[in-house]
mmCIF file of C-alpha atoms in Angstrom:
data_model
loop_
_atom_site.group_PDB
_atom_site.id
_atom_site.type_symbol
_atom_site.label_atom_id
_atom_site.label_comp_id
_atom_site.label_asym_id
_atom_site.label_seq_id
_atom_site.Cartn_x
_atom_site.Cartn_y
_atom_site.Cartn_z
ATOM 1 C CA UNK T 238 -72.664 -6.857 16.535
ATOM 2 C CA UNK T 239 -75.410 -6.164 18.785
ATOM 3 C CA UNK T 240 -75.772 -2.392 17.661
ATOM 4 C CA UNK T 241 -75.901 -3.991 14.156
ATOM 5 C CA UNK T 242 -78.760 -6.539 15.002
ATOM 6 C CA UNK T 243 -80.570 -4.389 17.025
ATOM 7 C CA UNK T 244 -80.699 -0.958 15.344
ATOM 8 C CA UNK T 245 -83.700 0.396 13.991
ATOM 9 C CA UNK T 246 -83.629 0.149 10.169
ATOM 10 C CA UNK T 247 -86.880 2.597 9.671
ATOM 11 C CA UNK T 248 -88.291 -0.178 7.779
ATOM 12 C CA UNK T 249 -89.460 -3.532 8.259
ATOM 13 C CA UNK T 250 -86.894 -6.009 6.868
ATOM 14 C CA UNK T 251 -88.699 -9.286 8.130
ATOM 15 C CA UNK T 252 -90.079 -11.538 5.317
ATOM 16 C CA UNK T 253 -88.466 -9.611 2.246
ATOM 17 C CA UNK T 254 -87.330 -10.688 -0.155
ATOM 18 C CA UNK T 255 -85.495 -8.943 -3.009
ATOM 19 C CA UNK T 256 -84.511 -10.134 -6.659
ATOM 20 C CA UNK T 257 -81.958 -8.148 -7.973
ATOM 21 C CA UNK T 258 -80.976 -7.720 -11.363
ATOM 22 C CA UNK T 259 -84.212 -8.399 -13.295
ATOM 23 C CA UNK T 260 -84.315 -6.232 -16.155
ATOM 24 C CA UNK T 261 -87.436 -6.681 -18.943
ATOM 25 C CA UNK T 262 -86.783 -5.146 -21.893
ATOM 26 C CA UNK T 263 -89.545 -6.398 -24.041
ATOM 27 C CA UNK T 264 -91.792 -4.738 -21.195
ATOM 28 C CA UNK T 265 -94.171 -7.912 -21.415
ATOM 29 C CA UNK T 266 -91.599 -10.110 -18.237
ATOM 30 C CA UNK T 267 -92.365 -7.151 -15.955
ATOM 31 C CA UNK T 268 -96.121 -7.327 -15.852
ATOM 32 C CA UNK T 269 -96.334 -11.261 -15.920
ATOM 33 C CA UNK T 270 -94.417 -11.655 -13.105
ATOM 34 C CA UNK T 271 -96.171 -8.966 -11.380
ATOM 35 C CA UNK T 272 -99.623 -11.334 -11.834
ATOM 36 C CA UNK T 273 -97.957 -14.031 -10.697
ATOM 37 C CA UNK T 274 -96.825 -12.818 -7.520
ATOM 38 C CA UNK T 275 -100.439 -11.041 -6.750
ATOM 39 C CA UNK T 276 -101.532 -14.663 -7.377
ATOM 40 C CA UNK T 277 -99.513 -16.191 -4.216
ATOM 41 C CA UNK T 278 -101.885 -15.857 -1.133
ATOM 42 C CA UNK T 279 -98.438 -15.843 1.224
ATOM 43 C CA UNK T 280 -97.288 -12.752 -0.687
ATOM 44 C CA UNK T 281 -98.758 -9.759 1.247
ATOM 45 C CA UNK T 282 -96.963 -7.173 -0.725
ATOM 46 C CA UNK T 283 -94.111 -6.610 -3.383
ATOM 47 C CA UNK T 284 -92.479 -3.217 -4.865
ATOM 48 C CA UNK T 285 -90.623 -2.847 -8.314
ATOM 49 C CA UNK T 286 -88.066 -0.574 -6.948
ATOM 50 C CA UNK T 287 -84.109 0.507 -7.651
ATOM 51 C CA UNK T 288 -83.304 -0.273 -4.134
ATOM 52 C CA UNK T 289 -81.092 -2.456 -2.432
ATOM 53 C CA UNK T 290 -79.391 -1.901 0.539
ATOM 54 C CA UNK T 291 -75.794 -1.349 -0.172
ATOM 55 C CA UNK T 292 -72.167 -0.491 1.724
ATOM 56 C CA UNK T 293 -71.602 2.483 -0.324
ATOM 57 C CA UNK T 294 -73.714 5.462 -2.297
ATOM 58 C CA UNK T 295 -74.633 4.621 -5.471
ATOM 59 C CA UNK T 296 -73.311 7.001 -7.785
ATOM 60 C CA UNK T 297 -75.899 6.747 -10.399
ATOM 61 C CA UNK T 298 -78.681 7.748 -7.777
ATOM 62 C CA UNK T 299 -77.152 10.289 -6.201
ATOM 63 C CA UNK T 300 -77.378 14.032 -7.052
ATOM 64 C CA UNK T 301 -76.280 16.968 -6.122
ATOM 65 C CA UNK T 302 -78.549 19.107 -8.500
ATOM 66 C CA UNK T 303 -81.659 19.477 -6.471
ATOM 67 C CA UNK T 304 -83.365 22.709 -6.514
ATOM 68 C CA UNK T 305 -86.242 24.222 -4.444
ATOM 69 C CA UNK T 306 -87.423 27.409 -3.348
ATOM 70 C CA UNK T 307 -85.335 29.444 -0.527
ATOM 71 C CA UNK T 308 -82.108 27.267 -1.450
ATOM 72 C CA UNK T 309 -79.215 29.346 -0.634
ATOM 73 C CA UNK T 310 -77.578 29.428 -3.946
ATOM 74 C CA UNK T 311 -73.856 28.508 -2.784
ATOM 75 C CA UNK T 312 -75.062 24.942 -1.111
ATOM 76 C CA UNK T 313 -75.323 21.729 -2.877
ATOM 77 C CA UNK T 314 -76.073 18.982 -0.665
ATOM 78 C CA UNK T 315 -76.245 15.379 -2.027
ATOM 79 C CA UNK T 316 -79.392 13.306 -2.415
ATOM 80 C CA UNK T 317 -80.033 10.026 -3.232
ATOM 81 C CA UNK T 318 -83.020 9.073 -5.141
ATOM 82 C CA UNK T 319 -85.088 5.915 -5.531
ATOM 83 C CA UNK T 320 -87.017 5.232 -8.347
ATOM 84 C CA UNK T 321 -89.741 2.879 -6.909
ATOM 85 C CA UNK T 322 -93.321 2.131 -7.473
ATOM 86 C CA UNK T 323 -96.784 3.166 -6.047
ATOM 87 C CA UNK T 324 -96.125 0.068 -3.740
ATOM 88 C CA UNK T 325 -92.876 0.972 -1.861
ATOM 89 C CA UNK T 326 -93.982 2.466 1.232
ATOM 90 C CA UNK T 327 -96.334 -0.268 1.951
ATOM 91 C CA UNK T 328 -94.072 -2.818 0.822
ATOM 92 C CA UNK T 329 -91.193 -1.983 3.388
ATOM 93 C CA UNK T 330 -93.286 -0.815 6.433
ATOM 94 C CA UNK T 331 -92.534 2.632 5.675
ATOM 95 C CA UNK T 332 -94.048 5.296 8.207
ATOM 96 C CA UNK T 333 -95.807 8.545 6.558
ATOM 97 C CA UNK T 334 -95.146 11.636 8.488
ATOM 98 C CA UNK T 335 -97.406 13.726 6.961
ATOM 99 C CA UNK T 336 -99.294 14.080 3.393
ATOM 100 C CA UNK T 337 -99.426 10.403 1.586
ATOM 101 C CA UNK T 338 -97.611 8.392 -0.658
ATOM 102 C CA UNK T 339 -97.954 8.805 -4.242
ATOM 103 C CA UNK T 340 -100.613 6.683 -6.401
ATOM 104 C CA UNK T 341 -99.440 5.563 -10.255
ATOM 105 C CA UNK T 342 -101.864 7.684 -11.435
ATOM 106 C CA UNK T 343 -99.765 10.775 -9.961
ATOM 107 C CA UNK T 344 -96.910 11.382 -12.296
ATOM 108 C CA UNK T 345 -94.207 14.325 -11.281
ATOM 109 C CA UNK T 346 -94.530 13.585 -7.743
ATOM 110 C CA UNK T 347 -92.203 12.606 -5.056
ATOM 111 C CA UNK T 348 -92.070 11.709 -1.325
ATOM 112 C CA UNK T 349 -89.318 12.713 0.636
ATOM 113 C CA UNK T 350 -87.927 11.450 3.952
ATOM 114 C CA UNK T 351 -87.547 13.890 6.902
ATOM 115 C CA UNK T 352 -84.027 14.590 6.660
ATOM 116 C CA UNK T 353 -84.300 15.742 3.104
ATOM 117 C CA UNK T 354 -87.443 18.450 4.806
ATOM 118 C CA UNK T 355 -84.338 19.203 7.441
ATOM 119 C CA UNK T 356 -81.539 19.690 4.742
ATOM 120 C CA UNK T 357 -84.294 21.380 2.404
ATOM 121 C CA UNK T 358 -85.629 23.589 5.737
ATOM 122 C CA UNK T 359 -88.909 23.090 3.703
ATOM 123 C CA UNK T 360 -91.653 24.440 6.738
ATOM 124 C CA UNK T 361 -94.653 23.319 4.628
ATOM 125 C CA UNK T 362 -93.378 20.310 2.807
ATOM 126 C CA UNK T 363 -95.952 18.700 1.282
ATOM 127 C CA UNK T 364 -97.330 21.248 -1.931
ATOM 128 C CA UNK T 365 -93.807 22.475 -2.147
ATOM 129 C CA UNK T 366 -92.179 22.131 -5.644
ATOM 130 C CA UNK T 367 -88.252 20.746 -6.375
ATOM 131 C CA UNK T 368 -86.053 20.181 -9.410
ATOM 132 C CA UNK T 369 -84.208 17.204 -10.089
ATOM 133 C CA UNK T 370 -82.846 15.931 -13.201
ATOM 134 C CA UNK T 371 -84.445 13.329 -14.543
ATOM 135 C CA UNK T 372 -83.683 9.394 -13.780
ATOM 136 C CA UNK T 373 -83.729 8.335 -17.454
ATOM 137 C CA UNK T 374 -81.691 11.936 -19.039
ATOM 138 C CA UNK T 375 -79.881 14.098 -16.657
ATOM 139 C CA UNK T 376 -79.825 16.504 -18.999
ATOM 140 C CA UNK T 377 -83.330 17.142 -18.606
ATOM 141 C CA UNK T 378 -84.420 18.595 -15.315
ATOM 142 C CA UNK T 379 -88.026 17.764 -14.315
ATOM 143 C CA UNK T 380 -90.514 19.405 -11.842
ATOM 144 C CA UNK T 381 -91.617 17.335 -8.581
ATOM 145 C CA UNK T 382 -94.454 18.269 -6.188
ATOM 146 C CA UNK T 383 -93.898 16.977 -2.814
ATOM 147 C CA UNK T 384 -96.965 15.015 -1.730
ATOM 148 C CA UNK T 385 -95.603 13.097 1.561
ATOM 149 C CA UNK T 386 -92.972 12.861 4.093
ATOM 150 C CA UNK T 387 -91.650 9.456 5.732
ATOM 151 C CA UNK T 388 -89.533 8.565 8.026
ATOM 152 C CA UNK T 389 -85.631 8.418 7.850
ATOM 153 C CA UNK T 390 -84.592 4.793 6.815
ATOM 154 C CA UNK T 391 -81.461 3.015 6.119
ATOM 155 C CA UNK T 392 -80.150 2.828 2.615
ATOM 156 C CA UNK T 393 -76.136 1.778 3.728
ATOM 157 C CA UNK T 394 -74.953 -0.675 5.231
ATOM 158 C CA UNK T 395 -74.320 -0.037 9.187
ATOM 159 C CA UNK T 396 -70.900 -1.807 8.755
ATOM 160 C CA UNK T 397 -69.195 0.803 6.943
#
């Protein structure tokens, strides 16, 4: 228990409240809720992300279909994808190691963590291009420019 309670998770878990399973198919409730949250002075930051620390990897957010220049043809490492907005790094207190977090105006951009950089053996990650399936349709492959690198942070339970 000492290990679990003292382990650096790579993000600041203090003051984090998670609201799960909120779906807004109309496109009206989400922006209204965000405006309400912005009006509460005690809320320093919030993010809209498909992210929740879990006990095991989510098969819907894991892929081996990632391509990059110099990738050996026989390698198929698994990557966990987090669909998020521009406030994710700020909200979770992630450390930017190089580059920047993407902004809402920048489409087809991606931020990798340092473990992904090691697996890909990217010497100069910022500016590199990776290809991966669309989060919404796996049959569509999209190119994304790497704009930043963050520290490794835990996305799975330490109690596995």
